[in-house]
Amino acid sequence: MEINTDKYKNITRNLEREMINLNPIQRGGIIPTESKKIIYEYWDGYSVCDYCSGRLDKIETPPINEFLEDMSKFLGMDITRPTHGARESKYAVMNSVCKEGDYVVLDGNAHYTSYVALERAKLNYEKTDIEEYPTFRVIPESYAEKIDMLEDSKKNIGLILLTHVDGNYGNVADVKKVGKIAKSKGYPFLLNCAYSAGRMPIDGKKLNVDFIAASGHKSMAASGPCGLLSINKSYEDEVLETSKVNAVKELQMLGCTSRGIPILSLMASFEHLIERVKQWDLEVEKTRKVVNELEPLGFNQIGEKPRNHDIIRFETPILDEIAEKDKRRGFFFYEELKKRGIGGIRRGVTKEFKMSVYGLTNSQVDYVINSMKSIINELR
Amino acid sequence: MEINTDKYKNITRNLEREMINLNPIQRGGIIPTESKKIIYEYWDGYSVCDYCSGRLDKIETPPINEFLEDMSKFLGMDITRPTHGARESKYAVMNSVCKEGDYVVLDGNAHYTSYVALERAKLNYEKTDIEEYPTFRVIPESYAEKIDMLEDSKKNIGLILLTHVDGNYGNVADVKKVGKIAKSKGYPFLLNCAYSAGRMPIDGKKLNVDFIAASGHKSMAASGPCGLLSINKSYEDEVLETSKVNAVKELQMLGCTSRGIPILSLMASFEHLIERVKQWDLEVEKTRKVVNELEPLGFNQIGEKPRNHDIIRFETPILDEIAEKDKRRGFFFYEELKKRGIGGIRRGVTKEFKMSVYGLTNSQVDYVINSMKSIINELR
């Protein structure tokens, strides 16, 4: 057995340290100093278990149990458990409240992880309609139609799923309307908050949701992989069923889930999260400014307008045009941004790209806008 | 909503920094300096995804794909995937190779997570016999009996599971014998290596196993939560089935698993792991020394003798005796050890306790032995 381990030594990452990172899946997961400090304390494997008496979510030192109670308040829900991420939260719900072959009715903008979760749980699905180009908004009424259709054909519906904010367009769905439909039909309702919880204020009770799937690494300023599952207490027995062999252990959690530093980084970020969701309107304002300033360049924002979330998807015919004549072809935009200390836009894209300025300062936002303007104006 | 976040600030952990930690679930997960360095680089959520083209296990920067290939070599297997831990690896196998209601034949020393995994996958189980007190060794022949019994009663067997090293006694099971039985009967064979892979040398091919479930935080010097699933390529199609909706994503992995710093800490620890498994005999020697030195004090080691693994379980009638007259009652042992800078033994235990000196220096081992000797001799 010959293994050369040189390539695992001194691995460095410059993107975040030296550049402004515009990648939308990363902007919400940048951790504050408080979290970095706690990582120093708990980086050894199973160090969270120093004072465990059998279950991660009940550990008092560090105060994981209190944190989960506080998180339930923060999200307006009854009970919260740590998970490895939003996808794992969704799977735990599907695998406990649905029976094999059941249908999940989900929005046409659902994340791929909603599909892999339901396929893993051996479920079927029915996708609801969304608006056409360029808005691609979820049509709440389509839920009622799809549910009626499934009921008419005697299909068993196990779950209604809605993506609160989708990762493609950053559209904010009308949760209340979908929740009302789910409730009136009597089906459990799961909200995928991977791009919302931790960025914008959420009150599960007001929104009438039964389950919230949240992502620590995507939107809660936590180290990956980490997430939360918040549930309405009427589903406690189903989702949090315990083992027959070891009565303290919850089946869907396989006993314990986030047994390490990710959950601690999330705890340490909690104050930062509480403060930042209060500033959500300012974030949306920054995003709208980016759109307003860049559209005249030849960028075309798709998804709902004006923006209600920090994800921006631009169609960029102007980049395509420049790529035709620039000797770097499609890579010129990435290269020019990199020269200016800006990263996180996919290498080689010319047709369209996604970006976010979430959490950047106003002067950083201006710098990004001006950099893109100067690149286009110099090369067009 | 009023949330006091003061309790999440400045959380510190002194056990590992200031004490010698004897907790067997922690000794194998202490990370080397190389891993601490990489954590600095990747602690932001989703930072591993800087250069991802769709799947965690194929990421080239950092070299996760090469690491997994090297890990397959290290474990003597064909294909390796990152998971969140050994329990998640076991569940992935059970949920893919077994059908609802199937029986899992597992050893009488199986970890609780083997049960929660099979219960979550809606499976049944049959437990094999183990030797009686004080050795509690797995009896390989019992597998043949239980399999025959299930076959005779027309039960469907989905999986044979063996705990390589159990966490209660630290017994090392005879994998070859059980593997031979599984193979001759034609059933898939999963080895739970949570306490072995990363501590002792393992060659899956030689042991005839189909699946290895390994734990990064328990035995691979990695930050939690993190693990590996190594599989024999004949099971690739079943265990690594991809989504019908998104063809690149593997269902049992829910697309991607360990998407954060735990997998990077494991990569950075790899050289340390390769070196330390070569020293396994020395670790066993240290463990045997502890047993030999402490038994005359009135400790009674249970589990197989002599030790073939670093986990030591002592029955301790002498502690019980002292607790009767010491005003600190059962807490005297914990308190006296703490005074001497030794931690990781459960608070209040007097009947028995578990410990490990894995990875400690010889002089630390001597210090532990002498400290326990002096506590008992002074107080008895």
Short mmCIF file of N, CA and C in Angstrom, two decimals, chain A residues 1-3 5 7-13 15-17 25-26 29-31 34 36-47 49-50 63 66-67 70 73-74 84-85 87-88 91 95 100 112 115-117 119-120 122 125 217-218 222-225 243-246 249 251-252 254-256 259-262 267 270-271 274, chain B residues 1-3 5 7-13 15-17 25-26 29-31 34 36-47 49-50 63 66-67 70 73-74 84-85 87-88 91 95 100 112 115-117 119-120 122 125 217-218 222-225 243-246 249 251-252 254-257 259-262 267 270-271 274:
data_model
loop_
_atom_site.label_atom_id
_atom_site.label_comp_id
_atom_site.label_asym_id
_atom_site.label_seq_id
_atom_site.Cartn_x
_atom_site.Cartn_y
_atom_site.Cartn_z
N MET A 1 0.84 -1.21 0.00
CA MET A 1 0.00 0.00 0.00
C MET A 1 0.87 1.25 0.00
N GLU A 2 0.84 1.97 -1.10
CA GLU A 2 1.61 3.21 -1.14
C GLU A 2 0.69 4.41 -1.27
N ILE A 3 0.73 5.23 -0.27
CA ILE A 3 -0.13 6.41 -0.27
C ILE A 3 0.73 7.64 -0.07
N THR A 5 0.82 11.20 0.96
CA THR A 5 -0.06 12.12 1.70
C THR A 5 0.36 13.59 1.55
N LYS A 7 -0.19 15.68 -0.66
CA LYS A 7 -1.24 16.58 -1.16
C LYS A 7 -2.26 16.98 -0.10
N TYR A 8 -2.22 16.33 1.06
CA TYR A 8 -3.14 16.70 2.13
C TYR A 8 -2.50 17.64 3.15
N LYS A 9 -1.27 18.03 2.83
CA LYS A 9 -0.55 18.91 3.77
C LYS A 9 -0.64 20.36 3.33
N ASN A 10 -0.76 21.21 4.30
CA ASN A 10 -0.72 22.66 4.04
C ASN A 10 -1.73 23.11 2.99
N ILE A 11 -2.90 22.49 3.00
CA ILE A 11 -3.96 22.94 2.11
C ILE A 11 -4.43 24.31 2.58
N THR A 12 -4.45 25.26 1.65
CA THR A 12 -4.89 26.59 2.04
C THR A 12 -6.09 27.01 1.19
N ARG A 13 -6.77 28.01 1.67
CA ARG A 13 -7.94 28.52 0.96
C ARG A 13 -7.88 30.04 1.00
N LEU A 15 -9.87 32.18 -1.04
CA LEU A 15 -11.07 32.88 -1.50
C LEU A 15 -11.66 33.82 -0.45
N GLU A 16 -11.92 33.29 0.72
CA GLU A 16 -12.62 34.11 1.70
C GLU A 16 -11.71 35.14 2.34
N ARG A 17 -10.43 34.74 2.49
CA ARG A 17 -9.52 35.62 3.21
C ARG A 17 -9.08 36.80 2.37
N ILE A 25 -24.33 30.49 -2.17
CA ILE A 25 -24.43 29.40 -1.18
C ILE A 25 -23.44 29.61 -0.03
N GLN A 26 -22.58 30.58 -0.17
CA GLN A 26 -21.59 30.79 0.89
C GLN A 26 -21.81 32.04 1.73
N GLY A 29 -23.15 31.67 5.23
CA GLY A 29 -22.47 30.72 6.12
C GLY A 29 -21.14 31.22 6.63
N ILE A 30 -20.84 32.47 6.40
CA ILE A 30 -19.57 33.01 6.90
C ILE A 30 -19.69 33.22 8.41
N ILE A 31 -18.75 32.64 9.13
CA ILE A 31 -18.91 32.62 10.60
C ILE A 31 -18.27 33.85 11.25
N GLU A 34 -16.84 35.09 17.12
CA GLU A 34 -17.28 34.31 18.30
C GLU A 34 -17.29 32.80 17.99
N LYS A 36 -15.44 31.31 15.67
CA LYS A 36 -14.06 30.83 15.48
C LYS A 36 -13.44 30.48 16.82
N LYS A 37 -13.74 31.27 17.82
CA LYS A 37 -13.19 31.02 19.15
C LYS A 37 -13.67 29.69 19.71
N ILE A 38 -14.95 29.40 19.51
CA ILE A 38 -15.49 28.16 20.11
C ILE A 38 -14.94 26.93 19.39
N ILE A 39 -14.60 27.10 18.11
CA ILE A 39 -14.05 25.97 17.36
C ILE A 39 -12.71 25.53 17.96
N TYR A 40 -11.91 26.47 18.39
CA TYR A 40 -10.64 26.15 19.06
C TYR A 40 -10.85 25.22 20.25
N GLU A 41 -11.99 25.41 20.90
CA GLU A 41 -12.23 24.66 22.14
C GLU A 41 -12.71 23.24 21.86
N TYR A 42 -13.42 23.08 20.76
CA TYR A 42 -14.13 21.82 20.55
C TYR A 42 -13.73 21.06 19.30
N TRP A 43 -12.57 21.34 18.75
CA TRP A 43 -12.25 20.71 17.48
C TRP A 43 -11.90 19.23 17.56
N ASP A 44 -11.63 18.73 18.75
CA ASP A 44 -11.39 17.28 18.85
C ASP A 44 -12.69 16.51 18.72
N GLY A 45 -12.62 15.36 18.06
CA GLY A 45 -13.80 14.52 17.84
C GLY A 45 -14.48 14.17 19.16
N TYR A 46 -15.79 14.24 19.18
CA TYR A 46 -16.62 13.89 20.33
C TYR A 46 -16.37 14.73 21.58
N SER A 47 -15.76 15.91 21.41
CA SER A 47 -15.52 16.76 22.58
C SER A 47 -16.82 17.35 23.12
N CYS A 49 -19.21 15.74 23.84
CA CYS A 49 -19.81 14.70 24.69
C CYS A 49 -19.16 14.60 26.07
N ASP A 50 -18.33 15.59 26.44
CA ASP A 50 -17.67 15.55 27.75
C ASP A 50 -18.66 15.27 28.88
N PRO A 63 -24.25 24.40 26.63
CA PRO A 63 -25.72 24.42 26.77
C PRO A 63 -26.50 24.18 25.47
N GLU A 66 -30.45 24.29 26.03
CA GLU A 66 -31.03 25.65 26.09
C GLU A 66 -31.02 26.31 24.72
N PHE A 67 -29.95 26.05 23.99
CA PHE A 67 -29.84 26.61 22.65
C PHE A 67 -31.00 26.16 21.77
N ASP A 70 -34.11 27.94 22.75
CA ASP A 70 -34.06 29.32 22.25
C ASP A 70 -34.29 29.36 20.74
N LYS A 73 -37.90 29.29 19.92
CA LYS A 73 -38.47 30.64 20.05
C LYS A 73 -38.12 31.48 18.84
N PHE A 74 -36.87 31.42 18.45
CA PHE A 74 -36.36 32.23 17.33
C PHE A 74 -37.13 31.94 16.04
N HIS A 84 -27.79 17.38 10.40
CA HIS A 84 -26.58 17.66 9.62
C HIS A 84 -26.82 18.71 8.55
N GLY A 85 -28.08 19.13 8.40
CA GLY A 85 -28.37 20.13 7.38
C GLY A 85 -29.84 20.07 7.00
N ARG A 87 -31.27 19.18 4.21
CA ARG A 87 -31.68 17.96 3.50
C ARG A 87 -31.93 16.82 4.48
N GLU A 88 -31.07 16.71 5.49
CA GLU A 88 -31.24 15.67 6.49
C GLU A 88 -32.50 15.91 7.33
N TYR A 91 -35.41 14.77 5.14
CA TYR A 91 -35.50 13.32 5.08
C TYR A 91 -36.09 12.75 6.37
N ASN A 95 -39.32 10.42 6.19
CA ASN A 95 -39.18 9.03 6.60
C ASN A 95 -40.04 8.67 7.80
N GLU A 100 -44.27 4.43 2.62
CA GLU A 100 -43.72 4.12 1.30
C GLU A 100 -44.76 4.32 0.20
N TYR A 112 -32.88 20.35 -5.32
CA TYR A 112 -32.67 18.93 -5.67
C TYR A 112 -32.70 18.03 -4.44
N TYR A 115 -35.87 16.28 -3.67
CA TYR A 115 -36.10 15.07 -4.49
C TYR A 115 -35.28 13.89 -3.99
N VAL A 116 -33.99 14.10 -3.71
CA VAL A 116 -33.20 12.96 -3.25
C VAL A 116 -33.72 12.45 -1.91
N ALA A 117 -34.19 13.37 -1.08
CA ALA A 117 -34.74 12.94 0.21
C ALA A 117 -35.99 12.08 0.01
N GLU A 119 -36.88 10.46 -2.72
CA GLU A 119 -36.54 9.21 -3.40
C GLU A 119 -35.92 8.22 -2.42
N ARG A 120 -35.04 8.72 -1.53
CA ARG A 120 -34.43 7.84 -0.53
C ARG A 120 -35.49 7.25 0.40
N LYS A 122 -38.35 6.49 -0.49
CA LYS A 122 -39.23 5.66 -1.35
C LYS A 122 -40.62 6.28 -1.52
N TYR A 125 -43.76 11.95 -6.05
CA TYR A 125 -43.96 13.39 -5.91
C TYR A 125 -44.83 13.95 -7.01
N HIS A 217 -24.97 25.87 7.67
CA HIS A 217 -23.87 26.31 6.81
C HIS A 217 -24.34 27.21 5.67
N LYS A 218 -25.62 27.14 5.33
CA LYS A 218 -26.09 27.96 4.21
C LYS A 218 -26.54 29.35 4.68
N ALA A 222 -22.82 29.25 10.31
CA ALA A 222 -22.22 28.11 11.01
C ALA A 222 -21.29 27.35 10.09
N SER A 223 -20.36 26.63 10.70
CA SER A 223 -19.50 25.72 9.96
C SER A 223 -20.31 24.54 9.49
N GLY A 224 -19.97 24.01 8.31
CA GLY A 224 -20.70 22.87 7.79
C GLY A 224 -20.16 21.57 8.33
N PRO A 225 -20.95 20.49 8.28
CA PRO A 225 -22.36 20.46 7.93
C PRO A 225 -23.22 20.52 9.19
N SER A 243 -36.19 4.60 20.05
CA SER A 243 -35.85 3.20 19.78
C SER A 243 -36.50 2.25 20.78
N LYS A 244 -36.88 1.07 20.29
CA LYS A 244 -37.42 0.05 21.19
C LYS A 244 -36.28 -0.59 21.98
N VAL A 245 -35.10 -0.58 21.43
CA VAL A 245 -33.96 -1.23 22.07
C VAL A 245 -33.28 -0.29 23.06
N ASN A 246 -33.24 0.99 22.73
CA ASN A 246 -32.58 1.97 23.59
C ASN A 246 -33.48 3.20 23.69
N LYS A 249 -32.97 7.01 22.69
CA LYS A 249 -32.44 7.41 21.39
C LYS A 249 -33.55 7.59 20.34
N LEU A 251 -35.01 7.66 16.66
CA LEU A 251 -34.68 6.92 15.43
C LEU A 251 -34.25 7.83 14.29
N GLN A 252 -35.04 8.89 14.05
CA GLN A 252 -34.73 9.72 12.89
C GLN A 252 -33.42 10.48 13.06
N LEU A 254 -30.89 8.95 14.45
CA LEU A 254 -29.93 7.85 14.67
C LEU A 254 -29.23 8.02 16.02
N GLY A 255 -29.98 8.45 17.00
CA GLY A 255 -29.40 8.67 18.33
C GLY A 255 -28.95 10.12 18.47
N CYS A 256 -27.86 10.45 17.83
CA CYS A 256 -27.36 11.83 17.87
C CYS A 256 -26.89 12.24 16.48
N ARG A 259 -22.84 15.82 16.21
CA ARG A 259 -22.01 15.62 17.40
C ARG A 259 -20.58 16.16 17.19
N GLY A 260 -20.45 17.47 17.10
CA GLY A 260 -19.13 18.04 16.91
C GLY A 260 -19.15 19.55 16.80
N ILE A 261 -18.13 20.11 16.17
CA ILE A 261 -18.00 21.56 16.15
C ILE A 261 -19.07 22.31 15.35
N PRO A 262 -19.67 21.72 14.32
CA PRO A 262 -20.66 22.54 13.59
C PRO A 262 -21.77 23.09 14.49
N MET A 267 -24.19 27.65 17.71
CA MET A 267 -24.54 28.24 19.01
C MET A 267 -23.84 29.57 19.22
N PHE A 270 -25.29 32.55 17.43
CA PHE A 270 -26.70 32.84 17.66
C PHE A 270 -26.98 34.33 17.84
N GLU A 271 -26.17 35.00 18.66
CA GLU A 271 -26.41 36.43 18.85
C GLU A 271 -26.26 37.20 17.53
N ILE A 274 -29.42 36.68 15.53
CA ILE A 274 -30.55 37.47 16.03
C ILE A 274 -30.43 38.92 15.55
N MET B 1 -40.32 38.11 21.64
CA MET B 1 -39.29 37.05 21.74
C MET B 1 -38.08 37.57 22.53
N GLU B 2 -37.87 37.02 23.70
CA GLU B 2 -36.69 37.43 24.46
C GLU B 2 -35.72 36.27 24.60
N ILE B 3 -34.57 36.44 24.04
CA ILE B 3 -33.57 35.38 24.10
C ILE B 3 -32.29 35.97 24.68
N THR B 5 -28.62 35.60 25.03
CA THR B 5 -27.55 34.82 24.38
C THR B 5 -26.24 34.84 25.16
N LYS B 7 -25.25 33.13 27.53
CA LYS B 7 -24.71 31.79 27.84
C LYS B 7 -23.99 31.13 26.67
N TYR B 8 -24.14 31.71 25.48
CA TYR B 8 -23.44 31.13 24.31
C TYR B 8 -22.13 31.85 24.01
N LYS B 9 -21.80 32.78 24.92
CA LYS B 9 -20.57 33.55 24.68
C LYS B 9 -19.42 33.00 25.50
N ASN B 10 -18.26 33.01 24.91
CA ASN B 10 -17.05 32.63 25.63
C ASN B 10 -17.14 31.26 26.29
N ILE B 11 -17.78 30.33 25.59
CA ILE B 11 -17.81 28.96 26.09
C ILE B 11 -16.40 28.37 25.97
N THR B 12 -15.89 27.84 27.07
CA THR B 12 -14.55 27.25 27.01
C THR B 12 -14.62 25.78 27.41
N ARG B 13 -13.56 25.08 27.08
CA ARG B 13 -13.48 23.66 27.38
C ARG B 13 -12.07 23.39 27.88
N LEU B 15 -11.08 20.41 29.53
CA LEU B 15 -10.72 19.00 29.69
C LEU B 15 -9.49 18.60 28.88
N GLU B 16 -9.55 18.87 27.57
CA GLU B 16 -8.46 18.37 26.75
C GLU B 16 -7.18 19.20 26.90
N ARG B 17 -7.37 20.49 27.16
CA ARG B 17 -6.22 21.39 27.21
C ARG B 17 -5.43 21.24 28.49
N ILE B 25 -14.24 7.18 24.22
CA ILE B 25 -14.85 7.67 22.98
C ILE B 25 -14.12 8.90 22.45
N GLN B 26 -13.21 9.43 23.25
CA GLN B 26 -12.52 10.64 22.80
C GLN B 26 -11.06 10.45 22.40
N GLY B 29 -10.13 10.46 18.75
CA GLY B 29 -10.59 11.59 17.94
C GLY B 29 -9.83 12.87 18.20
N ILE B 30 -8.76 12.78 18.93
CA ILE B 30 -7.96 13.99 19.19
C ILE B 30 -7.19 14.33 17.92
N ILE B 31 -7.34 15.57 17.49
CA ILE B 31 -6.80 15.91 16.17
C ILE B 31 -5.37 16.43 16.26
N GLU B 34 -1.81 19.45 12.21
CA GLU B 34 -2.09 19.60 10.78
C GLU B 34 -3.58 19.84 10.53
N LYS B 36 -5.72 21.09 12.75
CA LYS B 36 -6.13 22.38 13.31
C LYS B 36 -5.88 23.49 12.29
N LYS B 37 -4.77 23.36 11.57
CA LYS B 37 -4.43 24.37 10.57
C LYS B 37 -5.47 24.42 9.45
N ILE B 38 -5.92 23.25 9.01
CA ILE B 38 -6.86 23.23 7.89
C ILE B 38 -8.22 23.77 8.32
N ILE B 39 -8.54 23.62 9.58
CA ILE B 39 -9.84 24.13 10.07
C ILE B 39 -9.90 25.65 9.94
N TYR B 40 -8.78 26.32 10.19
CA TYR B 40 -8.71 27.78 10.02
C TYR B 40 -9.11 28.19 8.61
N GLU B 41 -8.78 27.33 7.66
CA GLU B 41 -9.00 27.69 6.26
C GLU B 41 -10.44 27.47 5.83
N TYR B 42 -11.08 26.48 6.44
CA TYR B 42 -12.38 26.03 5.92
C TYR B 42 -13.54 26.16 6.90
N TRP B 43 -13.40 26.98 7.92
CA TRP B 43 -14.45 26.99 8.94
C TRP B 43 -15.74 27.67 8.50
N ASP B 44 -15.71 28.44 7.42
CA ASP B 44 -16.97 29.02 6.93
C ASP B 44 -17.84 27.95 6.28
N GLY B 45 -19.13 28.06 6.48
CA GLY B 45 -20.07 27.10 5.91
C GLY B 45 -19.93 26.99 4.40
N TYR B 46 -19.96 25.79 3.89
CA TYR B 46 -19.90 25.50 2.46
C TYR B 46 -18.62 25.95 1.77
N SER B 47 -17.57 26.19 2.56
CA SER B 47 -16.31 26.60 1.94
C SER B 47 -15.66 25.45 1.17
N CYS B 49 -17.05 23.87 -0.94
CA CYS B 49 -17.71 23.85 -2.25
C CYS B 49 -17.20 24.93 -3.21
N ASP B 50 -16.08 25.59 -2.86
CA ASP B 50 -15.54 26.64 -3.74
C ASP B 50 -15.44 26.18 -5.19
N PRO B 63 -8.43 18.24 -2.42
CA PRO B 63 -8.48 16.95 -3.11
C PRO B 63 -9.28 15.85 -2.39
N GLU B 66 -9.25 12.39 -4.40
CA GLU B 66 -8.05 11.57 -4.22
C GLU B 66 -7.99 10.97 -2.82
N PHE B 67 -8.42 11.76 -1.86
CA PHE B 67 -8.41 11.29 -0.48
C PHE B 67 -9.27 10.04 -0.33
N ASP B 70 -7.52 7.12 -1.81
CA ASP B 70 -6.45 6.68 -0.91
C ASP B 70 -7.03 5.96 0.31
N LYS B 73 -7.70 2.41 -0.43
CA LYS B 73 -6.46 1.63 -0.32
C LYS B 73 -6.14 1.34 1.15
N PHE B 74 -6.23 2.39 1.94
CA PHE B 74 -5.90 2.29 3.37
C PHE B 74 -6.74 1.22 4.06
N HIS B 84 -21.54 11.14 7.72
CA HIS B 84 -21.49 11.93 8.96
C HIS B 84 -20.96 11.11 10.13
N GLY B 85 -20.75 9.81 9.93
CA GLY B 85 -20.26 8.97 11.01
C GLY B 85 -20.59 7.52 10.74
N ARG B 87 -22.62 5.48 12.25
CA ARG B 87 -24.05 5.15 12.28
C ARG B 87 -24.72 5.51 10.97
N GLU B 88 -24.35 6.65 10.41
CA GLU B 88 -24.93 7.07 9.14
C GLU B 88 -24.47 6.15 8.00
N TYR B 91 -26.61 2.99 8.35
CA TYR B 91 -27.97 3.23 7.88
C TYR B 91 -28.03 3.25 6.34
N ASN B 95 -30.48 0.77 4.45
CA ASN B 95 -31.60 1.34 3.70
C ASN B 95 -31.51 1.03 2.21
N GLU B 100 -37.78 -3.62 3.54
CA GLU B 100 -38.55 -3.47 4.79
C GLU B 100 -38.90 -4.84 5.37
N TYR B 112 -25.44 0.55 20.16
CA TYR B 112 -26.85 0.95 20.07
C TYR B 112 -27.20 1.55 18.71
N TYR B 115 -28.75 -0.71 16.21
CA TYR B 115 -30.19 -0.91 16.40
C TYR B 115 -31.01 0.27 15.91
N VAL B 116 -30.61 1.49 16.27
CA VAL B 116 -31.41 2.63 15.80
C VAL B 116 -31.38 2.71 14.28
N ALA B 117 -30.26 2.34 13.69
CA ALA B 117 -30.18 2.37 12.22
C ALA B 117 -31.14 1.36 11.62
N GLU B 119 -33.79 -0.01 13.04
CA GLU B 119 -35.18 0.37 13.35
C GLU B 119 -35.64 1.49 12.42
N ARG B 120 -34.75 2.46 12.18
CA ARG B 120 -35.11 3.56 11.28
C ARG B 120 -35.37 3.04 9.87
N LYS B 122 -36.66 0.29 9.23
CA LYS B 122 -37.83 -0.60 9.35
C LYS B 122 -37.45 -2.06 9.15
N TYR B 125 -34.29 -7.73 13.68
CA TYR B 125 -32.92 -8.19 13.97
C TYR B 125 -32.92 -9.49 14.74
N HIS B 217 -14.62 10.91 14.01
CA HIS B 217 -14.48 11.53 15.33
C HIS B 217 -14.13 10.53 16.42
N LYS B 218 -14.43 9.25 16.18
CA LYS B 218 -14.15 8.27 17.23
C LYS B 218 -12.74 7.69 17.10
N ALA B 222 -10.31 13.00 13.73
CA ALA B 222 -11.03 14.04 12.98
C ALA B 222 -12.02 14.75 13.89
N SER B 223 -12.36 15.97 13.50
CA SER B 223 -13.41 16.71 14.17
C SER B 223 -14.75 16.07 13.86
N GLY B 224 -15.66 16.10 14.83
CA GLY B 224 -16.98 15.52 14.61
C GLY B 224 -17.90 16.49 13.91
N PRO B 225 -18.99 16.02 13.29
CA PRO B 225 -19.24 14.60 13.02
C PRO B 225 -18.77 14.23 11.63
N SER B 243 -30.10 9.56 -8.13
CA SER B 243 -31.47 10.10 -8.22
C SER B 243 -32.01 10.05 -9.65
N LYS B 244 -33.28 9.80 -9.77
CA LYS B 244 -33.92 9.84 -11.09
C LYS B 244 -34.09 11.29 -11.54
N VAL B 245 -34.21 12.19 -10.59
CA VAL B 245 -34.46 13.59 -10.91
C VAL B 245 -33.16 14.34 -11.19
N ASN B 246 -32.11 13.97 -10.46
CA ASN B 246 -30.83 14.65 -10.60
C ASN B 246 -29.74 13.58 -10.64
N LYS B 249 -26.60 12.85 -8.30
CA LYS B 249 -26.70 12.80 -6.84
C LYS B 249 -27.05 11.41 -6.33
N LEU B 251 -28.55 8.81 -3.74
CA LEU B 251 -29.68 8.88 -2.80
C LEU B 251 -29.26 8.68 -1.35
N GLN B 252 -28.46 7.64 -1.12
CA GLN B 252 -28.13 7.34 0.29
C GLN B 252 -27.26 8.43 0.90
N LEU B 254 -27.91 11.55 0.19
CA LEU B 254 -28.75 12.75 0.04
C LEU B 254 -28.01 13.82 -0.78
N GLY B 255 -27.27 13.34 -1.77
CA GLY B 255 -26.50 14.27 -2.60
C GLY B 255 -25.09 14.41 -2.06
N CYS B 256 -24.94 15.13 -0.97
CA CYS B 256 -23.63 15.29 -0.35
C CYS B 256 -23.77 15.15 1.16
N THR B 257 -22.76 14.58 1.79
CA THR B 257 -22.84 14.35 3.24
C THR B 257 -21.97 15.35 4.01
N ARG B 259 -20.27 17.97 4.20
CA ARG B 259 -19.91 19.17 3.44
C ARG B 259 -19.40 20.30 4.34
N GLY B 260 -18.22 20.07 4.94
CA GLY B 260 -17.67 21.10 5.81
C GLY B 260 -16.33 20.70 6.40
N ILE B 261 -15.98 21.30 7.52
CA ILE B 261 -14.64 21.09 8.07
C ILE B 261 -14.37 19.68 8.59
N PRO B 262 -15.36 18.91 9.04
CA PRO B 262 -14.98 17.58 9.54
C PRO B 262 -14.21 16.74 8.52
N MET B 267 -8.96 14.57 6.32
CA MET B 267 -7.93 14.55 5.26
C MET B 267 -6.58 14.97 5.81
N PHE B 270 -4.67 12.38 7.77
CA PHE B 270 -4.44 11.09 7.12
C PHE B 270 -3.02 10.56 7.37
N GLU B 271 -2.03 11.42 7.19
CA GLU B 271 -0.66 10.95 7.42
C GLU B 271 -0.47 10.47 8.86
N ILE B 274 -1.98 7.03 9.14
CA ILE B 274 -1.15 5.98 8.53
C ILE B 274 -0.01 5.61 9.47
#
